[in-house]
Coordinates of N, CA and C in Angstrom, one line a residue:
X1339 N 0.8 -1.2 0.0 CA 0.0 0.0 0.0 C 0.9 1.3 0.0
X1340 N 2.3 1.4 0.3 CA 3.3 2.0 0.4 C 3.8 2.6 -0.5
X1341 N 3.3 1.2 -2.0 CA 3.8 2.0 -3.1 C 5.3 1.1 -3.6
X1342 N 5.7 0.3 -2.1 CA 7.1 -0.5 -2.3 C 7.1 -1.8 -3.5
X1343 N 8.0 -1.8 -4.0 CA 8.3 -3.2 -5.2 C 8.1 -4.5 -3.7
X1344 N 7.4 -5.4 -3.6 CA 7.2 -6.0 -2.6 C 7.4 -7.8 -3.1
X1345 N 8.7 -8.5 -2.9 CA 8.3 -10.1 -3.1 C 8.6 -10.3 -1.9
X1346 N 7.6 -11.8 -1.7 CA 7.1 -12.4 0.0 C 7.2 -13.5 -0.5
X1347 N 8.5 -14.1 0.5 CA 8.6 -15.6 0.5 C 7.9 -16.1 1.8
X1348 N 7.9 -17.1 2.1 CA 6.9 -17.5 3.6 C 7.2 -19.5 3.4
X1349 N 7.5 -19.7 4.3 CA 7.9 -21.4 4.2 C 6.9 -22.4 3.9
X1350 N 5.8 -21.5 3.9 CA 4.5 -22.2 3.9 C 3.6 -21.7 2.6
X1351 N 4.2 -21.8 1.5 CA 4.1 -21.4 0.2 C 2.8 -20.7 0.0
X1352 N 1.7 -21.0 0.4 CA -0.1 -20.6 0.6 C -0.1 -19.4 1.1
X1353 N 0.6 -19.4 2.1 CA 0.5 -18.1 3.0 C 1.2 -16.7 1.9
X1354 N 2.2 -17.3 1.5 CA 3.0 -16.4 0.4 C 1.8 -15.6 -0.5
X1355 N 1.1 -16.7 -1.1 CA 0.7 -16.8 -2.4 C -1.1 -15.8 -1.8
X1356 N -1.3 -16.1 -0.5 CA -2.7 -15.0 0.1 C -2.4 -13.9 0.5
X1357 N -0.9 -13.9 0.8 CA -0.2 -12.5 1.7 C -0.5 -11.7 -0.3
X1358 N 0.1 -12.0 -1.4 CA 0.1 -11.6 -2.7 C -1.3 -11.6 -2.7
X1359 N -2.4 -12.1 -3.0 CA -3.4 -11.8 -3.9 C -4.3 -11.2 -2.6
X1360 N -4.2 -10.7 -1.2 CA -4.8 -9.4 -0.8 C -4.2 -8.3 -0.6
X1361 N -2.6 -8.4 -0.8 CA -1.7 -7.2 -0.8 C -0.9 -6.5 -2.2
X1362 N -1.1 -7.6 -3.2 CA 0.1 -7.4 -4.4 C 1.3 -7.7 -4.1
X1363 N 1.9 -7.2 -5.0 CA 3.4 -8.0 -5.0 C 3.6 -9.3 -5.5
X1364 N 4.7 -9.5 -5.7 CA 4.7 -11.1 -6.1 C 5.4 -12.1 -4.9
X1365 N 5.5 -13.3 -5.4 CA 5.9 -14.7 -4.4 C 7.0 -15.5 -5.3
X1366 N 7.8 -15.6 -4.1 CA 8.9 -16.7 -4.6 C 9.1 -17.4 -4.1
X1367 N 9.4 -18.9 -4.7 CA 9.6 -20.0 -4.1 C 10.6 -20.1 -3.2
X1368 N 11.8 -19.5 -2.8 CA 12.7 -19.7 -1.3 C 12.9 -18.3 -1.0
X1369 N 13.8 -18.2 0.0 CA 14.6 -16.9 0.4 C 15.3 -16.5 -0.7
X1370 N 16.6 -16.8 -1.2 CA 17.7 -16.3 -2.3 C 16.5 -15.4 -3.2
X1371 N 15.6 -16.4 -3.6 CA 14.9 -15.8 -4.7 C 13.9 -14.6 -4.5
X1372 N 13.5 -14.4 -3.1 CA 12.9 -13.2 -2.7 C 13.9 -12.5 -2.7
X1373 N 15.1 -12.2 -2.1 CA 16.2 -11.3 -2.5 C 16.8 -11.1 -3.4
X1374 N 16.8 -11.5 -4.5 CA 17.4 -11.5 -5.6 C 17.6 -9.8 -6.0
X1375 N 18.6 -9.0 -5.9 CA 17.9 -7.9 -6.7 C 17.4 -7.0 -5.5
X1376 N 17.2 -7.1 -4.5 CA 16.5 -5.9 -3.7 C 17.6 -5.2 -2.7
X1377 N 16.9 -3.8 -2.3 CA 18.0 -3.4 -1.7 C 17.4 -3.5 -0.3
X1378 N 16.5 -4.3 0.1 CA 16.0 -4.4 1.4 C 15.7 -5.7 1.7
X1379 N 15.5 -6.3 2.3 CA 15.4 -7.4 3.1 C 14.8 -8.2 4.3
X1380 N 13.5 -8.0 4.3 CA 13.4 -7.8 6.0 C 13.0 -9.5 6.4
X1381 N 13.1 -9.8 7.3 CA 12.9 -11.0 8.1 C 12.5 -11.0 9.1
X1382 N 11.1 -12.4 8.9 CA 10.4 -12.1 10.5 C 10.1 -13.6 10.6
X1383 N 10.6 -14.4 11.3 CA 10.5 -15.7 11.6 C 10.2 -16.3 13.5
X1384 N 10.1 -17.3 13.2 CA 10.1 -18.0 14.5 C 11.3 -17.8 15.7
X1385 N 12.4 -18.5 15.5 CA 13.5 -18.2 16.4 C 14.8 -18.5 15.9
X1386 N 15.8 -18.7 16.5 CA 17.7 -18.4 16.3 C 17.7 -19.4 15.1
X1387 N 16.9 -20.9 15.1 CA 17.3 -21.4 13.9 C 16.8 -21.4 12.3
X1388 N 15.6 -20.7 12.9 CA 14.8 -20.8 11.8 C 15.6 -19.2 10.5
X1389 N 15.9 -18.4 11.9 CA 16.5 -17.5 11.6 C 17.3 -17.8 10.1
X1390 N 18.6 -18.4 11.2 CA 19.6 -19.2 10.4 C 19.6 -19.8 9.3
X1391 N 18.5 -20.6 8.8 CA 18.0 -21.4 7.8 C 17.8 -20.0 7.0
X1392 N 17.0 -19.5 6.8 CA 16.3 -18.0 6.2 C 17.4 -17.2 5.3
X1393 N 18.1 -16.7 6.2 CA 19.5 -16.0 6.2 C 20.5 -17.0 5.6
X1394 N 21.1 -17.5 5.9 CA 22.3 -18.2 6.0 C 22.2 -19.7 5.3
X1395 N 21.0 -20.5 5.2 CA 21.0 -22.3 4.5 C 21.0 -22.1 3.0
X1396 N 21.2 -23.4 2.6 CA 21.5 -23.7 1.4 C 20.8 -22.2 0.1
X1397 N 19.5 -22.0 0.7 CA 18.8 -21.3 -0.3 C 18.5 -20.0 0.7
X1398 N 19.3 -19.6 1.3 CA 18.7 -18.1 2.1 C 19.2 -17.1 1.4
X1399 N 18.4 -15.8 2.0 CA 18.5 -14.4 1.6 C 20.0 -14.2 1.1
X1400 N 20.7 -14.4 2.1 CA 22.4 -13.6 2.0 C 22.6 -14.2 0.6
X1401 N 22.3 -15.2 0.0 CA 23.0 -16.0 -0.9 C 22.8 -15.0 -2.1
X1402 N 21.6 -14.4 -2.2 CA 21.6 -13.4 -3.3 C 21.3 -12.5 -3.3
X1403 N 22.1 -11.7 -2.2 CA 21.6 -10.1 -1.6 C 23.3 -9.6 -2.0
X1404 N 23.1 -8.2 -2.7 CA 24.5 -8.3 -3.5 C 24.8 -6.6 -1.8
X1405 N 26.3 -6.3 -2.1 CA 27.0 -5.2 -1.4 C 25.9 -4.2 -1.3
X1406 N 25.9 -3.5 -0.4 CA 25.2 -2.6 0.0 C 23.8 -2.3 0.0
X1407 N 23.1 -4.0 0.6 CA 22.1 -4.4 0.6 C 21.7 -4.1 2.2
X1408 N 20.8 -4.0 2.6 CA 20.3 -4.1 4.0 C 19.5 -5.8 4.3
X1409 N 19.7 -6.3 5.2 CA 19.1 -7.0 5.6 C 18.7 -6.5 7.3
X1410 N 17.1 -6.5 7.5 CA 16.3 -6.4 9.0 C 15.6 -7.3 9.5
X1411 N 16.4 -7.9 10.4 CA 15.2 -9.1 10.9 C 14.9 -8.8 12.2
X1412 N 13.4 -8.9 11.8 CA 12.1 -8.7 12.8 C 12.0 -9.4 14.4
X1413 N 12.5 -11.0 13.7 CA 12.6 -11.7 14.9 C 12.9 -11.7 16.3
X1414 N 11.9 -11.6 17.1 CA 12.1 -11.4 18.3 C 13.4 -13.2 18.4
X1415 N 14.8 -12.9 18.7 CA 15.6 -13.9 18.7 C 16.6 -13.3 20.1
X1416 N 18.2 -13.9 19.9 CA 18.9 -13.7 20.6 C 20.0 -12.8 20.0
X1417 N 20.5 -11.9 21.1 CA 21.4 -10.8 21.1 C 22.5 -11.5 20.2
X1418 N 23.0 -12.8 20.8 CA 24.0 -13.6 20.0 C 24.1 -14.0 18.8
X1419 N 22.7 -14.0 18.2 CA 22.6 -14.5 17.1 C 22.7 -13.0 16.0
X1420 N 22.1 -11.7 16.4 CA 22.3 -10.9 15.3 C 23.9 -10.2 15.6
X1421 N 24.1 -10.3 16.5 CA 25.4 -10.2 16.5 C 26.4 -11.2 15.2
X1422 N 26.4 -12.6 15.5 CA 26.7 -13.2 14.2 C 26.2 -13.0 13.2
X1423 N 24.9 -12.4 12.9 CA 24.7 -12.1 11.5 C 25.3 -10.7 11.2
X1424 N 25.6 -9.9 12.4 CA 25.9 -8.5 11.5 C 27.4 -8.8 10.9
X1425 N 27.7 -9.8 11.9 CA 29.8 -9.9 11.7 C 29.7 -10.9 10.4
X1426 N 28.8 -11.8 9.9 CA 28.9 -12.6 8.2 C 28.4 -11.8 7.3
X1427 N 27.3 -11.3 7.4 CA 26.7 -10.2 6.2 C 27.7 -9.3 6.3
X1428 N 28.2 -8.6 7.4 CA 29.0 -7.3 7.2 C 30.4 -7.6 6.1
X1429 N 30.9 -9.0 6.6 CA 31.9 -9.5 6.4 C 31.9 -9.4 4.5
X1430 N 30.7 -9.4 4.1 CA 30.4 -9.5 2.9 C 29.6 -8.3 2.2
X1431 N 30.1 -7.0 3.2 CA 29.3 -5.7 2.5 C 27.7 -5.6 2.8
X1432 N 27.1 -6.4 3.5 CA 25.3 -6.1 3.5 C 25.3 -5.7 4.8
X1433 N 24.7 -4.8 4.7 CA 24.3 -4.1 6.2 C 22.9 -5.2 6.6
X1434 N 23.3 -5.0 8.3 CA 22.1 -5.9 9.1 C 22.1 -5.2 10.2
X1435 N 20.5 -5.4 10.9 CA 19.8 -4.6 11.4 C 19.0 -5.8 12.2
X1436 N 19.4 -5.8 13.5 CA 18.1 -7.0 14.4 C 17.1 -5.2 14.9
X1437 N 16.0 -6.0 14.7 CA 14.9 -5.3 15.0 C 13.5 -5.6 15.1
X1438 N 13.5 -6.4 16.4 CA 12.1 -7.0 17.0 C 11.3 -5.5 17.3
X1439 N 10.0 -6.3 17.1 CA 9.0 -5.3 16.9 C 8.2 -5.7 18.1
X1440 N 7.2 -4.9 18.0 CA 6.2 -5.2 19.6 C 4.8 -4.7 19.1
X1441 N 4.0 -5.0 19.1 CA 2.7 -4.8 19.1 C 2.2 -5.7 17.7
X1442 N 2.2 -6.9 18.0 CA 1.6 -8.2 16.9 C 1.1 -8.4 15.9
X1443 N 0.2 -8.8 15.4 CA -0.2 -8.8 14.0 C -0.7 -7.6 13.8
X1444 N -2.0 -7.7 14.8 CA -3.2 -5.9 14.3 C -1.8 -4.6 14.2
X1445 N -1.0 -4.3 14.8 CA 0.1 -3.6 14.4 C 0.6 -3.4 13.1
X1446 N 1.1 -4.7 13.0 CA 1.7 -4.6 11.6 C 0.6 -4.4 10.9
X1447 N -0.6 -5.2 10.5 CA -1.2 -4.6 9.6 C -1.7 -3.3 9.5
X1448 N -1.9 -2.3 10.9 CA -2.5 -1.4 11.3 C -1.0 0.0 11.0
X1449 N 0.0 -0.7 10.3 CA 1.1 0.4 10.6 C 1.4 0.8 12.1
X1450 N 1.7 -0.2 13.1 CA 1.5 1.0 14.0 C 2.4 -0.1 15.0
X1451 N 3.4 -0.7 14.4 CA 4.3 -1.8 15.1 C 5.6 -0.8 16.0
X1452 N 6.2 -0.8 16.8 CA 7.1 -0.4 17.8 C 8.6 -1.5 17.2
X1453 N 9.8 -0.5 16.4 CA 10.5 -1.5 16.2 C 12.2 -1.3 17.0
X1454 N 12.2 -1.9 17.5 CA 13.6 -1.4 18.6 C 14.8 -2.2 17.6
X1455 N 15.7 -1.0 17.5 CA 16.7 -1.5 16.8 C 18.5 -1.5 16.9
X1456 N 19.3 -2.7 16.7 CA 20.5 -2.6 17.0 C 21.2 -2.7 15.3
X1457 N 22.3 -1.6 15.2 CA 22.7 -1.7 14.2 C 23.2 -0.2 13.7
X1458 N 23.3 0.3 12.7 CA 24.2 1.6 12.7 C 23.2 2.3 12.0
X1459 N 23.5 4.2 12.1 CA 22.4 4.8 11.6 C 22.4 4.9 9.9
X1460 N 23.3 4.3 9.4 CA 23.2 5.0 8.1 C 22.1 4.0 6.9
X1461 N 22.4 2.4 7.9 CA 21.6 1.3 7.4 C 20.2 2.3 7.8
X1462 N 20.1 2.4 9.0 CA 19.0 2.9 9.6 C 18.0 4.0 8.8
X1463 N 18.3 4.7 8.3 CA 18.1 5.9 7.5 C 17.8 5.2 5.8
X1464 N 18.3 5.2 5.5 CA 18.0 4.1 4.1 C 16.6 3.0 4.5
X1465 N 16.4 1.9 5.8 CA 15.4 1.2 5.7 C 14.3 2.1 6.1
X1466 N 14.8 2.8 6.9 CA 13.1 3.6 7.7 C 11.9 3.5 6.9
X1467 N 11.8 4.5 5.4 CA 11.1 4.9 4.8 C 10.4 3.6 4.9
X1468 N 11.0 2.4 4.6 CA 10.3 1.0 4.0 C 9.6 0.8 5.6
X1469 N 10.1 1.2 6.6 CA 9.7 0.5 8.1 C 8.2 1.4 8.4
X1470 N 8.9 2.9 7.9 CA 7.5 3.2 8.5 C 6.4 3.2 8.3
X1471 N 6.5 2.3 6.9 CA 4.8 1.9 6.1 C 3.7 1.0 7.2
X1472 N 4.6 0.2 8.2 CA 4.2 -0.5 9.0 C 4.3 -0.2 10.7
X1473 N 5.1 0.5 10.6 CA 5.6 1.0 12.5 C 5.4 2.6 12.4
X1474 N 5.0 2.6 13.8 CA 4.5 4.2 14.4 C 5.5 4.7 14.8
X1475 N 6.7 3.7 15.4 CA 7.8 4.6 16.0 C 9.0 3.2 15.9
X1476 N 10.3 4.1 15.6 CA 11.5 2.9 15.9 C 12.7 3.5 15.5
X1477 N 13.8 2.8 16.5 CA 14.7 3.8 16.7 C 15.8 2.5 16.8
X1478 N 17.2 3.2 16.8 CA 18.2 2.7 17.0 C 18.9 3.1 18.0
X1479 N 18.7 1.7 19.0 CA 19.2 1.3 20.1 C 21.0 1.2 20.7
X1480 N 21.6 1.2 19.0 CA 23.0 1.1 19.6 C 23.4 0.2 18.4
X1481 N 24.0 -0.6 18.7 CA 25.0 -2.0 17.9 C 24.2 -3.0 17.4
X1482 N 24.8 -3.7 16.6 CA 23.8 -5.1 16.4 C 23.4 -6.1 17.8
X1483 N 22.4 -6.3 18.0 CA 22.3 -6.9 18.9 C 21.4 -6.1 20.1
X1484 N 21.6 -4.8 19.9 CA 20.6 -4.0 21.2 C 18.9 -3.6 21.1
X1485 N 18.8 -4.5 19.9 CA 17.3 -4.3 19.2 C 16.5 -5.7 20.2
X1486 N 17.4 -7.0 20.2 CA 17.0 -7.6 20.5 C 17.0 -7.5 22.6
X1487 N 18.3 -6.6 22.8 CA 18.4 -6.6 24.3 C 17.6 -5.7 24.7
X1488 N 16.6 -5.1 24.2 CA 15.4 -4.0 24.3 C 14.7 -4.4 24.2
X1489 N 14.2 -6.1 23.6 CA 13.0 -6.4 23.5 C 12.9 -7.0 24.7
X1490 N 13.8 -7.4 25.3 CA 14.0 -8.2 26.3 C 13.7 -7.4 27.6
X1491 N 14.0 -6.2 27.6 CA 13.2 -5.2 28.7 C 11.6 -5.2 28.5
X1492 N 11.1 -5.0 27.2 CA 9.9 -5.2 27.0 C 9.6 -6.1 27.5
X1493 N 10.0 -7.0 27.2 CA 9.1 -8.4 27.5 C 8.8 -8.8 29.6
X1494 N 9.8 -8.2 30.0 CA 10.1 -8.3 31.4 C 9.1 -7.3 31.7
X1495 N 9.1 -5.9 31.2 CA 8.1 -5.0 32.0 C 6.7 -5.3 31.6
X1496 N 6.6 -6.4 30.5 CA 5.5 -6.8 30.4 C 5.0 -7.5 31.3
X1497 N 5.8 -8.7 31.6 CA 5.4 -9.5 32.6 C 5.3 -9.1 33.9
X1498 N 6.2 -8.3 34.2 CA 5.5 -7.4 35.3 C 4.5 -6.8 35.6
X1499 N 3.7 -5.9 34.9 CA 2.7 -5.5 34.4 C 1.5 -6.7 35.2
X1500 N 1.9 -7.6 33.9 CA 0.8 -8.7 34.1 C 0.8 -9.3 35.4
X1501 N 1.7 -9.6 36.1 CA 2.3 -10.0 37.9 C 1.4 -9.2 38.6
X1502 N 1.9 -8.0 38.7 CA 0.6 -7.1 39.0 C -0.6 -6.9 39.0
X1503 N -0.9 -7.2 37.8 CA -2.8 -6.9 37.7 C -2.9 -8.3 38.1
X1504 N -2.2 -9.3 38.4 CA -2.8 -10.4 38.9 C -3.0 -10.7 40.4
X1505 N -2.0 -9.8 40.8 CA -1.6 -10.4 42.5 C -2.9 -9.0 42.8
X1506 N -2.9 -7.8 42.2 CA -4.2 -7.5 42.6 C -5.4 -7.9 42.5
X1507 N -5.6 -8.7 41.3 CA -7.3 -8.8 41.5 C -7.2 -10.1 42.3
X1508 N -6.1 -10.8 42.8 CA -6.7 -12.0 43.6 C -6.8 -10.9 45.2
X1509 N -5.9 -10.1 45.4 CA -5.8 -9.0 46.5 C -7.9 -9.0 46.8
X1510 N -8.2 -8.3 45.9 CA -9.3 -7.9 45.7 C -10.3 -8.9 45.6
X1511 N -10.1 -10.4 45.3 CA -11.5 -11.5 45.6 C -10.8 -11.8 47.0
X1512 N -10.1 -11.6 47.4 CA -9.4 -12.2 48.9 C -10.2 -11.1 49.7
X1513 N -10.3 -9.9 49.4 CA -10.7 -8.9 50.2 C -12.6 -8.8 50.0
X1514 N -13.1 -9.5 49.5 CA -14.5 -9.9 49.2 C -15.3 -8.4 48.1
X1515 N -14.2 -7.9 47.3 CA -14.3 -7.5 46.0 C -14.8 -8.4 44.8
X1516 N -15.9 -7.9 44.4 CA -16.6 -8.1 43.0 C -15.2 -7.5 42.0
X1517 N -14.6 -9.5 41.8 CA -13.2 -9.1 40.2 C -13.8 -8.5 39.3
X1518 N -15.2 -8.9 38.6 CA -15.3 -8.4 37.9 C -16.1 -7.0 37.8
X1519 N -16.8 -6.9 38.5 CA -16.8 -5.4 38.6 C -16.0 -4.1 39.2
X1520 N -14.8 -4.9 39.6 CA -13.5 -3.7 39.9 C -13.0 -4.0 38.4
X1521 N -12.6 -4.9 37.3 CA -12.3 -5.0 36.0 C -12.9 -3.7 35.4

């Protein structure tokens, strides 16, 4: 809707081919071949290995992402792991960017995703335009790797959060409060 040249690979070929015919764009059958040619890259998968496969296996992105390509991956993963992808991509000219996002599907579809990011400003500045078709705010956190150590405060003050509203409403049926009418 952005206006972006858009190909969407997805492991689960169907999903590719529905993400295309309600959004446009085209579909390719692996990673390499969604990259082929682009100067952006973004990745949003499951976790550290799926990552890896994506990126890095027989048929991933890097294989056909040429010099002064960006690669961003979405994946909520490990500090250690985009740390190793910025030191092999970099190693070969492609700029990388870990950059877990926070506010779930209705976000992404709604533009309105939160993207915390590790990696340098200049990659930064070059992807934005493409990021902010889908995120309200995001910023660079520092080095490769501090996208993901920011999600990780997220996730904690989350659970905190939730700790709380729980030790209160049992507070409140222990104290012979109506839970759901204090809700």
């Amino acid at each position: 809707a952005a206006g972006n040249d858009v190909c969407v690979y997805n492991r689960t070929a169907e999903n590719a081919k529905a993400w295309v015919a309600e959004f446009g764009g085209t579909s390719a059958a692996s990673p390499d071949l969604a990259a082929k040619g682009r100067d952006l890259v973004l990745v949003c998968v499951g976790n550290d290995d799926d990552v890896r496969e994506v990126v890095l296996g027989d048929n991933g992105a890097a294989k056909a992402m040429e010099q002064g390509s960006i690669l961003v991956d979405h994946t909520t993963a490990s500090a250690a792991l985009a740390r190793e992808l910025d030191s092999i991509l970099g190693s070969r000219g492609i700029g990388f960017m870990d950059g877990p996002v926070s506010g779930g599907q209705a976000g992404a579809v709604n533009g309105a995703l939160t993207v915390m990011l590790g990696g340098n400003d200049a990659d930064y500045e070059k992807a934005k335009p493409v990021m902010d078709s889908y995120s309200r705010f995001s910023k660079v956190l520092g080095p490769a790797g501090n996208g993901q150590l920011a999600k990780m405060v997220n996730q904690i003050c989350i659970a905190g959060i939730v700790q709380g509203l729980a030790e209160g409403l049992n507070f409140a049926m222990r104290a012979g409060l109506d839970g759901e009418a204090l809700i």
